[in-house]
Amino acid sequence: MSWHLVGKESHEPTKSVAVGDIHIGGSEIVVVAGPCAVESESQIIETARTVRAMGASLLRGGAYKPRSSPYSFQGLAEDGLKLLHQAKEITGLAIVTEVMDPRDIELVARYADLLQVGSRNMQNFPLLRELGRCGRPILLKRGLAATIEEWLLAAEHVMAQGNDQIILCERGVRTFEPMTRNTLDLAAVSLVKQISHLPVIVDPSHATGRWRLIQPMSLAAVAAGADGLMIEVHPAPDHALSDGPQSLTPASFHRLMQSLGPVARAVGRDLPGEKRE
Ligand code: PEP
Ligand code: MN
């Protein structure tokens, strides 16, 4: 097996990854929620308070945004990291945010608990190697057109440098289908759970591009064996500086969270704070 560090024998369980006091890959379904990008103090603090009250365990929000166009909003950079840190101090939520450049790792790691490698950087090998030495857990998103093997080998690059704290994130792959932003590959989630010990979470927001598909695809992801979800939530999606059409309002996020419990329990999982007897 060419990914011997991230692979496993079929009977071995997933090895959970700790982010602060949250364990991803155990019995609980962990929900990461927050806006695509950190836009302002009020936006991120309000979102953090809301998603925490509704059961999210981690706050997401990009400070360095990989945008297709150089003329789109690129993120608030270090100011965005400071706002995320402020949101953590207020709510206690652990922070996940993207790092795009090996030169920014030290700075981002000062503010964030979990460092995200975005889809566009899944095969940025110098970045992966540096993250393998950074001593922080990594959220590795699947590349836009990456095979499952390439995704696992990207994780292997991080692990080969000594960092085994890796969570994989399926976020859809590019196909011939234009009616959804990407095509959510749930078979990949079940397969990777069978052949690797790494926890896998699903991001239905980038996978579909449509807020109305987030709830059904989240339920399907949990049923398929995902260890968690990453959901874009914005207080006013119509005014979001990025990814508004795929962002949930607080009300629709609340409905999603309410609906997860029965599906989680049906596949032998719990939501945080809902431990079974
Ligand atoms: C994100 O999660 O902020 C993001 C940019 O997603 P992806 O890298 O999957 O496109
Ligand atoms: Mn986004």
mmCIF file of C-alpha atoms and ligand atoms in Angstrom:
data_model
loop_
_atom_site.group_PDB
_atom_site.id
_atom_site.type_symbol
_atom_site.label_atom_id
_atom_site.label_comp_id
_atom_site.label_asym_id
_atom_site.label_seq_id
_atom_site.Cartn_x
_atom_site.Cartn_y
_atom_site.Cartn_z
ATOM 1 C CA MET A 1 0.000 0.000 0.000
ATOM 2 C CA SER A 2 1.537 3.299 -1.042
ATOM 3 C CA TRP A 3 -0.193 5.199 1.766
ATOM 4 C CA HIS A 4 0.922 2.920 4.589
ATOM 5 C CA LEU A 5 0.935 5.651 7.253
ATOM 6 C CA VAL A 6 -2.659 6.771 6.653
ATOM 7 C CA GLY A 7 -3.983 3.313 5.717
ATOM 8 C CA LYS A 8 -5.419 0.694 8.033
ATOM 9 C CA GLU A 9 -6.468 -2.936 8.261
ATOM 10 C CA SER A 10 -10.209 -3.336 7.780
ATOM 11 C CA HIS A 11 -10.902 -4.211 11.427
ATOM 12 C CA GLU A 12 -9.036 -1.230 12.900
ATOM 13 C CA PRO A 13 -11.154 1.682 14.088
ATOM 14 C CA THR A 14 -10.794 5.346 13.102
ATOM 15 C CA LYS A 15 -8.159 7.097 15.231
ATOM 16 C CA SER A 16 -9.753 10.233 16.550
ATOM 17 C CA VAL A 17 -7.991 13.585 16.258
ATOM 18 C CA ALA A 18 -8.160 16.063 19.147
ATOM 19 C CA VAL A 19 -8.739 19.746 18.466
ATOM 20 C CA GLY A 20 -8.566 21.347 21.889
ATOM 21 C CA ASP A 21 -10.968 19.237 23.930
ATOM 22 C CA ILE A 22 -12.999 18.150 20.900
ATOM 23 C CA HIS A 23 -12.423 14.694 19.459
ATOM 24 C CA ILE A 24 -13.149 14.168 15.784
ATOM 25 C CA GLY A 25 -13.534 10.559 14.727
ATOM 26 C CA GLY A 26 -15.042 9.220 17.966
ATOM 27 C CA SER A 27 -18.681 8.403 18.591
ATOM 28 C CA GLU A 28 -19.822 12.016 18.306
ATOM 29 C CA ILE A 29 -20.682 13.807 15.068
ATOM 30 C CA VAL A 30 -18.758 17.084 15.250
ATOM 31 C CA VAL A 31 -20.133 20.148 13.478
ATOM 32 C CA VAL A 32 -17.892 22.958 12.230
ATOM 33 C CA ALA A 33 -19.875 26.048 11.266
ATOM 34 C CA GLY A 34 -19.290 29.655 10.307
ATOM 35 C CA PRO A 35 -19.067 32.007 7.383
ATOM 36 C CA CYS A 36 -17.046 31.418 4.253
ATOM 37 C CA ALA A 37 -14.935 34.460 5.095
ATOM 38 C CA VAL A 38 -14.421 36.598 8.180
ATOM 39 C CA GLU A 39 -15.884 39.949 7.108
ATOM 40 C CA SER A 40 -16.239 42.075 10.240
ATOM 41 C CA GLU A 41 -16.233 41.902 14.019
ATOM 42 C CA SER A 42 -20.014 41.905 14.302
ATOM 43 C CA GLN A 43 -20.425 39.275 11.548
ATOM 44 C CA ILE A 44 -18.023 36.746 13.067
ATOM 45 C CA ILE A 45 -18.971 37.291 16.722
ATOM 46 C CA GLU A 46 -22.688 37.091 15.967
ATOM 47 C CA THR A 47 -22.206 33.931 13.896
ATOM 48 C CA ALA A 48 -20.011 32.334 16.557
ATOM 49 C CA ARG A 49 -22.561 32.970 19.290
ATOM 50 C CA THR A 50 -25.380 31.646 17.127
ATOM 51 C CA VAL A 51 -23.731 28.434 15.936
ATOM 52 C CA ARG A 52 -22.436 27.659 19.400
ATOM 53 C CA ALA A 53 -25.899 27.991 20.891
ATOM 54 C CA MET A 54 -27.187 25.615 18.213
ATOM 55 C CA GLY A 55 -24.595 22.905 18.883
ATOM 56 C CA ALA A 56 -21.548 23.572 16.690
ATOM 57 C CA SER A 57 -18.205 22.592 18.225
ATOM 58 C CA LEU A 58 -15.823 24.570 16.020
ATOM 59 C CA LEU A 59 -15.987 27.933 14.282
ATOM 60 C CA ARG A 60 -14.824 28.247 10.672
ATOM 61 C CA GLY A 61 -14.060 31.426 8.758
ATOM 62 C CA GLY A 62 -11.492 32.262 6.115
ATOM 63 C CA ALA A 63 -8.981 35.033 6.732
ATOM 64 C CA TYR A 64 -6.938 34.092 3.658
ATOM 65 C CA LYS A 65 -9.371 33.299 0.855
ATOM 66 C CA PRO A 66 -8.380 31.377 -2.276
ATOM 67 C CA ARG A 67 -10.568 33.210 -4.816
ATOM 68 C CA SER A 68 -10.751 32.337 -8.498
ATOM 69 C CA SER A 69 -10.570 36.034 -9.401
ATOM 70 C CA PRO A 70 -7.904 38.402 -8.076
ATOM 71 C CA TYR A 71 -10.585 41.117 -8.002
ATOM 72 C CA SER A 72 -12.824 39.259 -5.516
ATOM 73 C CA PHE A 73 -12.581 39.778 -1.743
ATOM 74 C CA GLN A 74 -9.348 38.078 -0.652
ATOM 75 C CA GLY A 75 -9.992 38.025 3.107
ATOM 76 C CA LEU A 76 -8.903 40.204 6.023
ATOM 77 C CA ALA A 77 -5.613 38.323 6.572
ATOM 78 C CA GLU A 78 -4.162 38.884 10.082
ATOM 79 C CA ASP A 79 -7.055 41.170 11.068
ATOM 80 C CA GLY A 80 -9.365 38.257 10.266
ATOM 81 C CA LEU A 81 -7.280 35.914 12.424
ATOM 82 C CA LYS A 82 -7.543 38.372 15.324
ATOM 83 C CA LEU A 83 -11.324 38.492 14.949
ATOM 84 C CA LEU A 84 -11.484 34.689 14.976
ATOM 85 C CA HIS A 85 -9.430 34.675 18.148
ATOM 86 C CA GLN A 86 -11.786 37.216 19.696
ATOM 87 C CA ALA A 87 -14.741 34.984 18.776
ATOM 88 C CA LYS A 88 -12.984 32.074 20.468
ATOM 89 C CA GLU A 89 -12.417 34.086 23.633
ATOM 90 C CA ILE A 90 -16.083 35.056 23.765
ATOM 91 C CA THR A 91 -17.639 31.695 22.888
ATOM 92 C CA GLY A 92 -14.993 29.075 23.691
ATOM 93 C CA LEU A 93 -15.337 27.613 20.189
ATOM 94 C CA ALA A 94 -12.160 26.171 18.690
ATOM 95 C CA ILE A 95 -11.106 27.828 15.431
ATOM 96 C CA VAL A 96 -10.435 26.357 12.004
ATOM 97 C CA THR A 97 -9.117 28.570 9.223
ATOM 98 C CA GLU A 98 -7.252 28.119 5.967
ATOM 99 C CA VAL A 99 -3.555 28.602 5.463
ATOM 100 C CA MET A 100 -2.467 28.966 1.832
ATOM 101 C CA ASP A 101 1.199 29.851 2.102
ATOM 102 C CA PRO A 102 3.940 28.032 4.038
ATOM 103 C CA ARG A 103 5.208 31.474 5.117
ATOM 104 C CA ASP A 104 1.925 32.108 6.993
ATOM 105 C CA ILE A 105 1.806 28.863 8.989
ATOM 106 C CA GLU A 106 3.412 30.259 12.130
ATOM 107 C CA LEU A 107 1.099 33.264 12.161
ATOM 108 C CA VAL A 108 -2.083 31.273 11.499
ATOM 109 C CA ALA A 109 -1.104 28.692 14.128
ATOM 110 C CA ARG A 110 -0.899 31.491 16.713
ATOM 111 C CA TYR A 111 -4.633 32.099 16.333
ATOM 112 C CA ALA A 112 -6.173 28.853 15.066
ATOM 113 C CA ASP A 113 -6.618 25.398 16.610
ATOM 114 C CA LEU A 114 -7.028 23.496 13.338
ATOM 115 C CA LEU A 115 -5.243 24.507 10.123
ATOM 116 C CA GLN A 116 -7.175 24.008 6.893
ATOM 117 C CA VAL A 117 -5.597 23.081 3.583
ATOM 118 C CA GLY A 118 -8.025 24.188 0.887
ATOM 119 C CA SER A 119 -8.987 22.203 -2.145
ATOM 120 C CA ARG A 120 -6.768 24.247 -4.438
ATOM 121 C CA ASN A 121 -3.753 23.474 -2.273
ATOM 122 C CA MET A 122 -4.259 19.768 -1.672
ATOM 123 C CA GLN A 123 -1.176 19.011 -3.740
ATOM 124 C CA ASN A 124 0.892 22.010 -2.668
ATOM 125 C CA PHE A 125 3.661 19.736 -1.459
ATOM 126 C CA PRO A 126 5.892 22.380 0.182
ATOM 127 C CA LEU A 127 2.817 23.512 2.191
ATOM 128 C CA LEU A 128 1.982 19.914 3.147
ATOM 129 C CA ARG A 129 5.549 19.237 4.225
ATOM 130 C CA GLU A 130 5.679 22.347 6.432
ATOM 131 C CA LEU A 131 2.323 21.443 7.976
ATOM 132 C CA GLY A 132 3.787 18.045 8.750
ATOM 133 C CA ARG A 133 6.219 19.813 11.052
ATOM 134 C CA CYS A 134 3.922 22.438 12.592
ATOM 135 C CA GLY A 135 2.592 20.448 15.544
ATOM 136 C CA ARG A 136 -1.022 21.388 14.888
ATOM 137 C CA PRO A 137 -3.939 19.288 13.610
ATOM 138 C CA ILE A 138 -4.663 19.654 9.908
ATOM 139 C CA LEU A 139 -7.959 19.656 7.995
ATOM 140 C CA LEU A 140 -7.112 18.425 4.505
ATOM 141 C CA LYS A 141 -9.786 19.175 1.924
ATOM 142 C CA ARG A 142 -10.016 17.003 -1.155
ATOM 143 C CA GLY A 143 -8.717 18.633 -4.337
ATOM 144 C CA LEU A 144 -11.181 19.858 -6.975
ATOM 145 C CA ALA A 145 -10.334 16.950 -9.228
ATOM 146 C CA ALA A 146 -8.314 14.698 -6.952
ATOM 147 C CA THR A 147 -8.699 10.953 -6.929
ATOM 148 C CA ILE A 148 -9.124 9.238 -3.580
ATOM 149 C CA GLU A 149 -5.590 7.904 -3.883
ATOM 150 C CA GLU A 150 -4.154 11.385 -4.522
ATOM 151 C CA TRP A 151 -6.065 12.693 -1.485
ATOM 152 C CA LEU A 152 -4.698 9.924 0.754
ATOM 153 C CA LEU A 153 -1.193 10.474 -0.609
ATOM 154 C CA ALA A 154 -1.493 14.182 0.203
ATOM 155 C CA ALA A 155 -2.272 13.177 3.802
ATOM 156 C CA GLU A 156 0.667 10.769 3.640
ATOM 157 C CA HIS A 157 2.940 13.738 2.783
ATOM 158 C CA VAL A 158 1.879 15.478 6.007
ATOM 159 C CA MET A 159 2.211 12.325 8.058
ATOM 160 C CA ALA A 160 5.596 11.428 6.621
ATOM 161 C CA GLN A 161 6.915 14.592 8.288
ATOM 162 C CA GLY A 162 5.682 13.430 11.690
ATOM 163 C CA ASN A 163 2.205 14.943 11.996
ATOM 164 C CA ASP A 164 -0.484 12.274 12.294
ATOM 165 C CA GLN A 165 -3.215 14.674 13.429
ATOM 166 C CA ILE A 166 -5.068 14.892 10.126
ATOM 167 C CA ILE A 167 -8.789 15.124 9.385
ATOM 168 C CA LEU A 168 -9.932 14.639 5.795
ATOM 169 C CA CYS A 169 -12.752 16.722 4.305
ATOM 170 C CA GLU A 170 -14.808 15.671 1.277
ATOM 171 C CA ARG A 171 -16.063 18.853 -0.403
ATOM 172 C CA GLY A 172 -17.232 17.602 -3.762
ATOM 173 C CA VAL A 173 -15.318 17.106 -6.985
ATOM 174 C CA ARG A 174 -15.682 18.814 -10.338
ATOM 175 C CA THR A 175 -17.709 16.822 -12.850
ATOM 176 C CA PHE A 176 -19.730 17.430 -16.043
ATOM 177 C CA GLU A 177 -22.707 18.561 -13.901
ATOM 178 C CA PRO A 178 -23.275 22.337 -13.774
ATOM 179 C CA MET A 179 -26.494 22.414 -11.713
ATOM 180 C CA THR A 180 -24.555 21.796 -8.525
ATOM 181 C CA ARG A 181 -21.265 23.588 -7.862
ATOM 182 C CA ASN A 182 -19.480 20.259 -7.457
ATOM 183 C CA THR A 183 -20.553 16.627 -7.120
ATOM 184 C CA LEU A 184 -20.581 15.325 -3.560
ATOM 185 C CA ASP A 185 -18.762 11.989 -3.480
ATOM 186 C CA LEU A 186 -20.257 10.140 -0.533
ATOM 187 C CA ALA A 187 -18.894 6.802 -1.704
ATOM 188 C CA ALA A 188 -15.439 8.295 -1.151
ATOM 189 C CA VAL A 189 -16.384 9.006 2.458
ATOM 190 C CA SER A 190 -17.436 5.410 3.146
ATOM 191 C CA LEU A 191 -14.449 4.026 1.251
ATOM 192 C CA VAL A 192 -11.874 6.221 2.975
ATOM 193 C CA LYS A 193 -13.360 5.278 6.350
ATOM 194 C CA GLN A 194 -12.792 1.634 5.389
ATOM 195 C CA ILE A 195 -9.224 1.945 4.134
ATOM 196 C CA SER A 196 -7.794 4.722 6.319
ATOM 197 C CA HIS A 197 -7.777 5.387 10.064
ATOM 198 C CA LEU A 198 -8.177 9.125 9.482
ATOM 199 C CA PRO A 199 -11.433 10.838 10.466
ATOM 200 C CA VAL A 200 -13.464 12.184 7.529
ATOM 201 C CA ILE A 201 -15.844 15.131 7.587
ATOM 202 C CA VAL A 202 -18.104 16.397 4.805
ATOM 203 C CA ASP A 203 -18.563 19.965 3.554
ATOM 204 C CA PRO A 204 -21.911 19.986 1.727
ATOM 205 C CA SER A 205 -21.694 23.768 1.265
ATOM 206 C CA HIS A 206 -18.858 23.753 -1.279
ATOM 207 C CA ALA A 207 -19.979 20.358 -2.576
ATOM 208 C CA THR A 208 -23.364 21.634 -3.721
ATOM 209 C CA GLY A 209 -23.217 25.442 -3.858
ATOM 210 C CA ARG A 210 -26.914 25.532 -2.946
ATOM 211 C CA TRP A 211 -28.213 26.190 0.552
ATOM 212 C CA ARG A 212 -31.341 24.115 -0.032
ATOM 213 C CA LEU A 213 -29.204 20.995 -0.521
ATOM 214 C CA ILE A 214 -27.234 21.383 2.705
ATOM 215 C CA GLN A 215 -29.671 19.634 5.015
ATOM 216 C CA PRO A 216 -30.357 16.543 2.865
ATOM 217 C CA MET A 217 -26.674 16.099 1.995
ATOM 218 C CA SER A 218 -25.667 16.539 5.655
ATOM 219 C CA LEU A 219 -28.047 13.775 6.701
ATOM 220 C CA ALA A 220 -26.773 11.572 3.881
ATOM 221 C CA ALA A 221 -23.168 12.265 4.908
ATOM 222 C CA VAL A 222 -23.822 11.193 8.489
ATOM 223 C CA ALA A 223 -25.580 8.065 7.230
ATOM 224 C CA ALA A 224 -22.560 7.336 4.989
ATOM 225 C CA GLY A 225 -20.234 7.341 7.996
ATOM 226 C CA ALA A 226 -18.870 10.897 8.113
ATOM 227 C CA ASP A 227 -17.373 11.887 11.468
ATOM 228 C CA GLY A 228 -18.543 15.457 11.156
ATOM 229 C CA LEU A 229 -19.800 18.252 8.955
ATOM 230 C CA MET A 230 -18.482 21.634 7.895
ATOM 231 C CA ILE A 231 -21.309 24.063 7.162
ATOM 232 C CA GLU A 232 -21.202 27.652 5.941
ATOM 233 C CA VAL A 233 -23.491 29.883 8.010
ATOM 234 C CA HIS A 234 -23.914 33.648 7.590
ATOM 235 C CA PRO A 235 -26.186 36.056 9.479
ATOM 236 C CA ALA A 236 -27.297 37.576 6.145
ATOM 237 C CA PRO A 237 -26.345 35.306 3.222
ATOM 238 C CA ASP A 238 -27.679 37.775 0.631
ATOM 239 C CA HIS A 239 -24.998 40.231 1.750
ATOM 240 C CA ALA A 240 -22.134 37.747 2.159
ATOM 241 C CA LEU A 241 -18.856 38.776 0.486
ATOM 242 C CA SER A 242 -18.381 35.187 -0.662
ATOM 243 C CA ASP A 243 -20.489 32.033 -1.058
ATOM 244 C CA GLY A 244 -23.823 33.560 -0.014
ATOM 245 C CA PRO A 245 -25.910 31.171 -2.177
ATOM 246 C CA GLN A 246 -24.590 28.155 -0.296
ATOM 247 C CA SER A 247 -24.682 29.698 3.185
ATOM 248 C CA LEU A 248 -27.363 28.823 5.716
ATOM 249 C CA THR A 249 -29.143 31.451 7.763
ATOM 250 C CA PRO A 250 -29.123 30.903 11.529
ATOM 251 C CA ALA A 251 -32.715 29.645 11.253
ATOM 252 C CA SER A 252 -31.935 27.049 8.598
ATOM 253 C CA PHE A 253 -28.786 25.984 10.473
ATOM 254 C CA HIS A 254 -30.955 25.472 13.543
ATOM 255 C CA ARG A 255 -33.311 23.241 11.540
ATOM 256 C CA LEU A 256 -30.362 21.243 10.245
ATOM 257 C CA MET A 257 -28.976 20.709 13.747
ATOM 258 C CA GLN A 258 -32.377 19.607 14.993
ATOM 259 C CA SER A 259 -32.622 16.991 12.251
ATOM 260 C CA LEU A 260 -29.181 15.379 12.727
ATOM 261 C CA GLY A 261 -29.872 13.493 15.961
ATOM 262 C CA PRO A 262 -32.177 10.745 14.649
ATOM 263 C CA VAL A 263 -29.906 9.948 11.679
ATOM 264 C CA ALA A 264 -26.799 9.979 13.885
ATOM 265 C CA ARG A 265 -28.418 7.598 16.353
ATOM 266 C CA ALA A 266 -29.618 5.331 13.540
ATOM 267 C CA VAL A 267 -25.970 4.729 12.568
ATOM 268 C CA GLY A 268 -24.738 4.374 16.147
ATOM 269 C CA ARG A 269 -23.431 7.916 16.611
ATOM 270 C CA ASP A 270 -24.281 10.777 18.994
ATOM 271 C CA LEU A 271 -24.312 14.520 18.814
ATOM 272 C CA PRO A 272 -22.210 16.312 21.453
ATOM 273 C CA GLY A 273 -24.157 16.578 24.682
ATOM 274 C CA GLU A 274 -26.543 13.800 23.622
ATOM 275 C CA LYS A 275 -24.664 10.781 24.917
ATOM 276 C CA ARG A 276 -26.736 7.625 24.937
ATOM 277 C CA GLU A 277 -27.075 5.538 28.084
HETATM 278 C C1 PEP B 1 -13.337 26.939 2.273
HETATM 279 O O1 PEP B 1 -13.694 25.970 2.967
HETATM 280 O O2 PEP B 1 -13.263 28.080 2.728
HETATM 281 C C2 PEP B 1 -12.960 26.733 0.858
HETATM 282 C C3 PEP B 1 -12.392 27.702 0.152
HETATM 283 O O3 PEP B 1 -13.272 25.520 0.381
HETATM 284 P P1 PEP B 1 -12.545 24.663 -0.769
HETATM 285 O O4 PEP B 1 -11.075 24.779 -0.523
HETATM 286 O O5 PEP B 1 -13.090 23.298 -0.519
HETATM 287 O O6 PEP B 1 -12.986 25.237 -2.078
HETATM 288 MN MN MN B 2 -16.721 29.250 0.910
#
